[in-house]
Amino acid sequence: MQQVKFGIGEVSAATYSLLRERAGLCAAVILAIAAGYTLLDLSGSAGGNGIASIAVSVFGQYMFTEQLLADRMPSPPPGRKYGALFIASLLSGLGVLLGAVLLVLPGIFLLARWLLASPFIVERGMGASEALKASWEATAKAWPGLFALILVAGAILIAAVIAIFVAAESWG
């Protein structure tokens, strides 16, 4: 199977197009995940929440990715590989964490290079290491733009969190 290398323009355009086409699905998934985590937090049991939240995350991410890529899925679709998605997420998460410990930027670089692993697992039925490798190859020319996009999104997220804390302090 030939790998296609994507540039930041292709990745961004496809992402925005999918999100526009499936805005209702995106909103429903965001609300469902927020509700699920809220219920887990309110239940108060410390032991099972970690495992439950991992299961919710893996299942939710797989279903969401599958729905986003529904019109691109082969017929018949590959078997669902929840385990592969969990392992790929675990491996990439550990790599990104290690990279973040090494002055943050290496972690963002790894995140940019492994960003497409989930779609490769869902759409093509790849295993975890195969999907991480395919993502690495597919983002070879796009990683600088993805890196910048992650930096900008992270800065916006940090600014939003700071604004929420400042607003909460001023009201309290």
C-alpha atoms as a PDB file:
ATOM      1  CA  MET A   1       0.000   0.000   0.000  1.00  0.00           C
ATOM      2  CA  GLN A   2       1.490   3.314  -1.051  1.00  0.00           C
ATOM      3  CA  GLN A   3       1.720   6.047   1.547  1.00  0.00           C
ATOM      4  CA  VAL A   4       0.702   9.558   0.602  1.00  0.00           C
ATOM      5  CA  LYS A   5       2.577  12.472   2.157  1.00  0.00           C
ATOM      6  CA  PHE A   6       0.345  15.302   3.278  1.00  0.00           C
ATOM      7  CA  GLY A   7       1.209  18.964   3.637  1.00  0.00           C
ATOM      8  CA  ILE A   8      -0.228  21.250   6.309  1.00  0.00           C
ATOM      9  CA  GLY A   9      -2.622  22.732   3.755  1.00  0.00           C
ATOM     10  CA  GLU A  10      -4.123  19.338   2.909  1.00  0.00           C
ATOM     11  CA  VAL A  11      -4.392  18.284   6.553  1.00  0.00           C
ATOM     12  CA  SER A  12      -5.959  21.604   7.625  1.00  0.00           C
ATOM     13  CA  ALA A  13      -8.387  21.760   4.691  1.00  0.00           C
ATOM     14  CA  ALA A  14      -9.537  18.162   5.190  1.00  0.00           C
ATOM     15  CA  THR A  15      -9.940  18.683   8.949  1.00  0.00           C
ATOM     16  CA  TYR A  16     -12.001  21.853   8.589  1.00  0.00           C
ATOM     17  CA  SER A  17     -14.093  20.290   5.840  1.00  0.00           C
ATOM     18  CA  LEU A  18     -14.871  17.227   7.978  1.00  0.00           C
ATOM     19  CA  LEU A  19     -15.709  19.369  11.003  1.00  0.00           C
ATOM     20  CA  ARG A  20     -18.016  21.622   8.945  1.00  0.00           C
ATOM     21  CA  GLU A  21     -19.769  18.667   7.318  1.00  0.00           C
ATOM     22  CA  ARG A  22     -20.272  16.915  10.622  1.00  0.00           C
ATOM     23  CA  ALA A  23     -20.690  19.836  13.035  1.00  0.00           C
ATOM     24  CA  GLY A  24     -23.667  18.176  14.750  1.00  0.00           C
ATOM     25  CA  LEU A  25     -21.698  14.987  15.342  1.00  0.00           C
ATOM     26  CA  CYS A  26     -18.768  16.988  16.722  1.00  0.00           C
ATOM     27  CA  ALA A  27     -21.017  18.896  19.129  1.00  0.00           C
ATOM     28  CA  ALA A  28     -22.757  15.684  20.246  1.00  0.00           C
ATOM     29  CA  VAL A  29     -19.439  13.940  20.887  1.00  0.00           C
ATOM     30  CA  ILE A  30     -18.079  16.897  22.851  1.00  0.00           C
ATOM     31  CA  LEU A  31     -21.224  17.015  24.988  1.00  0.00           C
ATOM     32  CA  ALA A  32     -21.231  13.236  25.514  1.00  0.00           C
ATOM     33  CA  ILE A  33     -17.585  13.190  26.578  1.00  0.00           C
ATOM     34  CA  ALA A  34     -18.084  16.166  28.900  1.00  0.00           C
ATOM     35  CA  ALA A  35     -21.170  14.492  30.420  1.00  0.00           C
ATOM     36  CA  GLY A  36     -19.324  11.192  30.845  1.00  0.00           C
ATOM     37  CA  TYR A  37     -16.370  12.782  32.601  1.00  0.00           C
ATOM     38  CA  THR A  38     -18.688  14.897  34.752  1.00  0.00           C
ATOM     39  CA  LEU A  39     -20.531  11.759  35.873  1.00  0.00           C
ATOM     40  CA  LEU A  40     -17.227  10.021  36.620  1.00  0.00           C
ATOM     41  CA  ASP A  41     -16.102  13.021  38.679  1.00  0.00           C
ATOM     42  CA  LEU A  42     -19.393  13.206  40.553  1.00  0.00           C
ATOM     43  CA  SER A  43     -19.358   9.491  41.384  1.00  0.00           C
ATOM     44  CA  GLY A  44     -16.341  10.136  43.611  1.00  0.00           C
ATOM     45  CA  SER A  45     -14.870   6.631  43.507  1.00  0.00           C
ATOM     46  CA  ALA A  46     -11.158   7.073  42.945  1.00  0.00           C
ATOM     47  CA  GLY A  47     -10.205   3.507  41.973  1.00  0.00           C
ATOM     48  CA  GLY A  48     -12.365   2.722  38.964  1.00  0.00           C
ATOM     49  CA  ASN A  49     -12.487   6.168  37.422  1.00  0.00           C
ATOM     50  CA  GLY A  50      -9.053   5.879  35.793  1.00  0.00           C
ATOM     51  CA  ILE A  51      -9.900   2.657  33.992  1.00  0.00           C
ATOM     52  CA  ALA A  52     -13.383   3.879  33.123  1.00  0.00           C
ATOM     53  CA  SER A  53     -12.054   7.150  31.710  1.00  0.00           C
ATOM     54  CA  ILE A  54      -9.485   5.298  29.590  1.00  0.00           C
ATOM     55  CA  ALA A  55     -12.220   3.022  28.225  1.00  0.00           C
ATOM     56  CA  VAL A  56     -14.465   6.009  27.501  1.00  0.00           C
ATOM     57  CA  SER A  57     -11.591   7.838  25.796  1.00  0.00           C
ATOM     58  CA  VAL A  58     -10.531   4.947  23.568  1.00  0.00           C
ATOM     59  CA  PHE A  59     -14.091   3.970  22.626  1.00  0.00           C
ATOM     60  CA  GLY A  60     -15.136   7.602  22.077  1.00  0.00           C
ATOM     61  CA  GLN A  61     -12.072   8.447  20.017  1.00  0.00           C
ATOM     62  CA  TYR A  62     -12.539   5.360  17.848  1.00  0.00           C
ATOM     63  CA  MET A  63     -16.251   5.956  17.249  1.00  0.00           C
ATOM     64  CA  PHE A  64     -15.708   9.663  16.557  1.00  0.00           C
ATOM     65  CA  THR A  65     -12.892   8.995  14.088  1.00  0.00           C
ATOM     66  CA  GLU A  66     -14.940   6.266  12.411  1.00  0.00           C
ATOM     67  CA  GLN A  67     -17.895   8.623  11.964  1.00  0.00           C
ATOM     68  CA  LEU A  68     -15.701  11.434  10.644  1.00  0.00           C
ATOM     69  CA  LEU A  69     -14.176   9.082   8.089  1.00  0.00           C
ATOM     70  CA  ALA A  70     -17.398   7.203   7.252  1.00  0.00           C
ATOM     71  CA  ASP A  71     -17.444   8.209   3.585  1.00  0.00           C
ATOM     72  CA  ARG A  72     -13.778   7.283   3.188  1.00  0.00           C
ATOM     73  CA  MET A  73     -14.023   3.850   4.822  1.00  0.00           C
ATOM     74  CA  PRO A  74     -13.428   0.807   2.625  1.00  0.00           C
ATOM     75  CA  SER A  75     -16.229  -1.639   2.019  1.00  0.00           C
ATOM     76  CA  PRO A  76     -16.278  -3.860   3.951  1.00  0.00           C
ATOM     77  CA  PRO A  77     -14.753  -1.802   6.758  1.00  0.00           C
ATOM     78  CA  PRO A  78     -11.770  -3.261   8.597  1.00  0.00           C
ATOM     79  CA  GLY A  79     -12.466  -4.859  11.955  1.00  0.00           C
ATOM     80  CA  ARG A  80     -12.471  -2.471  14.873  1.00  0.00           C
ATOM     81  CA  LYS A  81      -9.113  -2.296  16.595  1.00  0.00           C
ATOM     82  CA  TYR A  82      -9.718  -0.718  19.985  1.00  0.00           C
ATOM     83  CA  GLY A  83      -6.592  -2.385  21.364  1.00  0.00           C
ATOM     84  CA  ALA A  84      -4.429  -0.979  18.576  1.00  0.00           C
ATOM     85  CA  LEU A  85      -5.806   2.510  19.228  1.00  0.00           C
ATOM     86  CA  PHE A  86      -5.134   2.121  22.964  1.00  0.00           C
ATOM     87  CA  ILE A  87      -1.551   0.898  22.369  1.00  0.00           C
ATOM     88  CA  ALA A  88      -0.852   3.623  19.770  1.00  0.00           C
ATOM     89  CA  SER A  89      -2.252   6.262  22.143  1.00  0.00           C
ATOM     90  CA  LEU A  90      -0.199   4.867  25.019  1.00  0.00           C
ATOM     91  CA  LEU A  91       3.033   4.713  23.001  1.00  0.00           C
ATOM     92  CA  SER A  92       2.600   8.145  21.444  1.00  0.00           C
ATOM     93  CA  GLY A  93       1.519   9.596  24.801  1.00  0.00           C
ATOM     94  CA  LEU A  94       4.635   8.236  26.516  1.00  0.00           C
ATOM     95  CA  GLY A  95       6.813   9.551  23.682  1.00  0.00           C
ATOM     96  CA  VAL A  96       5.197  12.976  23.813  1.00  0.00           C
ATOM     97  CA  LEU A  97       5.502  13.024  27.631  1.00  0.00           C
ATOM     98  CA  LEU A  98       9.186  12.131  27.437  1.00  0.00           C
ATOM     99  CA  GLY A  99       9.654  14.789  24.739  1.00  0.00           C
ATOM    100  CA  ALA A 100       7.837  17.332  26.910  1.00  0.00           C
ATOM    101  CA  VAL A 101      10.160  16.551  29.817  1.00  0.00           C
ATOM    102  CA  LEU A 102      13.038  17.283  27.425  1.00  0.00           C
ATOM    103  CA  LEU A 103      12.095  20.970  27.114  1.00  0.00           C
ATOM    104  CA  VAL A 104       8.551  20.713  25.648  1.00  0.00           C
ATOM    105  CA  LEU A 105       9.413  21.247  21.964  1.00  0.00           C
ATOM    106  CA  PRO A 106      10.497  17.626  21.292  1.00  0.00           C
ATOM    107  CA  GLY A 107       7.134  16.505  22.706  1.00  0.00           C
ATOM    108  CA  ILE A 108       5.269  18.833  20.354  1.00  0.00           C
ATOM    109  CA  PHE A 109       7.375  17.543  17.458  1.00  0.00           C
ATOM    110  CA  LEU A 110       6.411  13.940  18.274  1.00  0.00           C
ATOM    111  CA  LEU A 111       2.761  14.939  18.651  1.00  0.00           C
ATOM    112  CA  ALA A 112       2.833  16.551  15.195  1.00  0.00           C
ATOM    113  CA  ARG A 113       4.438  13.473  13.613  1.00  0.00           C
ATOM    114  CA  TRP A 114       2.039  10.938  15.226  1.00  0.00           C
ATOM    115  CA  LEU A 115      -1.104  13.031  14.763  1.00  0.00           C
ATOM    116  CA  LEU A 116      -2.537  10.817  11.997  1.00  0.00           C
ATOM    117  CA  ALA A 117      -2.117   7.437  13.755  1.00  0.00           C
ATOM    118  CA  SER A 118      -5.792   7.186  14.797  1.00  0.00           C
ATOM    119  CA  PRO A 119      -7.191   7.617  11.271  1.00  0.00           C
ATOM    120  CA  PHE A 120      -4.752   4.991   9.959  1.00  0.00           C
ATOM    121  CA  ILE A 121      -5.980   2.530  12.612  1.00  0.00           C
ATOM    122  CA  VAL A 122      -9.662   3.238  12.023  1.00  0.00           C
ATOM    123  CA  GLU A 123      -9.702   3.599   8.233  1.00  0.00           C
ATOM    124  CA  ARG A 124      -7.070   1.066   7.236  1.00  0.00           C
ATOM    125  CA  GLY A 125      -7.191  -1.363  10.168  1.00  0.00           C
ATOM    126  CA  MET A 126      -3.487  -0.953  10.924  1.00  0.00           C
ATOM    127  CA  GLY A 127      -1.837  -2.102  14.115  1.00  0.00           C
ATOM    128  CA  ALA A 128      -0.430   0.382  16.626  1.00  0.00           C
ATOM    129  CA  SER A 129       3.218   0.444  15.538  1.00  0.00           C
ATOM    130  CA  GLU A 130       2.254   0.271  11.853  1.00  0.00           C
ATOM    131  CA  ALA A 131      -0.075   3.292  12.278  1.00  0.00           C
ATOM    132  CA  LEU A 132       2.546   5.302  14.161  1.00  0.00           C
ATOM    133  CA  LYS A 133       5.063   4.565  11.401  1.00  0.00           C
ATOM    134  CA  ALA A 134       2.532   5.453   8.672  1.00  0.00           C
ATOM    135  CA  SER A 135       1.710   8.724  10.462  1.00  0.00           C
ATOM    136  CA  TRP A 136       5.424   9.510  10.768  1.00  0.00           C
ATOM    137  CA  GLU A 137       5.904   8.977   7.038  1.00  0.00           C
ATOM    138  CA  ALA A 138       2.722  10.822   6.030  1.00  0.00           C
ATOM    139  CA  THR A 139       3.624  13.922   8.042  1.00  0.00           C
ATOM    140  CA  ALA A 140       7.218  14.108   6.792  1.00  0.00           C
ATOM    141  CA  LYS A 141       6.666  17.323   4.855  1.00  0.00           C
ATOM    142  CA  ALA A 142       3.794  18.687   6.966  1.00  0.00           C
ATOM    143  CA  TRP A 143       5.312  18.529  10.441  1.00  0.00           C
ATOM    144  CA  PRO A 144       6.522  22.166  10.600  1.00  0.00           C
ATOM    145  CA  GLY A 145       3.015  23.475   9.914  1.00  0.00           C
ATOM    146  CA  LEU A 146       1.446  20.938  12.283  1.00  0.00           C
ATOM    147  CA  PHE A 147       4.027  21.893  14.907  1.00  0.00           C
ATOM    148  CA  ALA A 148       3.063  25.565  14.561  1.00  0.00           C
ATOM    149  CA  LEU A 149      -0.645  24.693  14.637  1.00  0.00           C
ATOM    150  CA  ILE A 150      -0.197  22.742  17.887  1.00  0.00           C
ATOM    151  CA  LEU A 151       1.773  25.644  19.406  1.00  0.00           C
ATOM    152  CA  VAL A 152      -0.955  28.139  18.484  1.00  0.00           C
ATOM    153  CA  ALA A 153      -3.753  25.852  19.730  1.00  0.00           C
ATOM    154  CA  GLY A 154      -1.828  25.259  22.963  1.00  0.00           C
ATOM    155  CA  ALA A 155      -1.302  28.986  23.493  1.00  0.00           C
ATOM    156  CA  ILE A 156      -5.025  29.635  22.941  1.00  0.00           C
ATOM    157  CA  LEU A 157      -5.916  26.860  25.389  1.00  0.00           C
ATOM    158  CA  ILE A 158      -3.530  28.197  28.035  1.00  0.00           C
ATOM    159  CA  ALA A 159      -4.894  31.747  27.557  1.00  0.00           C
ATOM    160  CA  ALA A 160      -8.468  30.442  27.920  1.00  0.00           C
ATOM    161  CA  VAL A 161      -7.622  28.565  31.129  1.00  0.00           C
ATOM    162  CA  ILE A 162      -5.905  31.639  32.581  1.00  0.00           C
ATOM    163  CA  ALA A 163      -8.910  33.796  31.615  1.00  0.00           C
ATOM    164  CA  ILE A 164     -11.276  31.351  33.324  1.00  0.00           C
ATOM    165  CA  PHE A 165      -9.196  31.395  36.523  1.00  0.00           C
ATOM    166  CA  VAL A 166      -8.963  35.185  36.490  1.00  0.00           C
ATOM    167  CA  ALA A 167     -12.729  35.472  35.932  1.00  0.00           C
ATOM    168  CA  ALA A 168     -13.430  32.939  38.701  1.00  0.00           C
ATOM    169  CA  GLU A 169     -11.190  34.845  41.118  1.00  0.00           C
ATOM    170  CA  SER A 170     -12.849  38.165  40.346  1.00  0.00           C
ATOM    171  CA  TRP A 171     -16.359  36.707  40.913  1.00  0.00           C
ATOM    172  CA  GLY A 172     -15.412  34.858  44.083  1.00  0.00           C
END
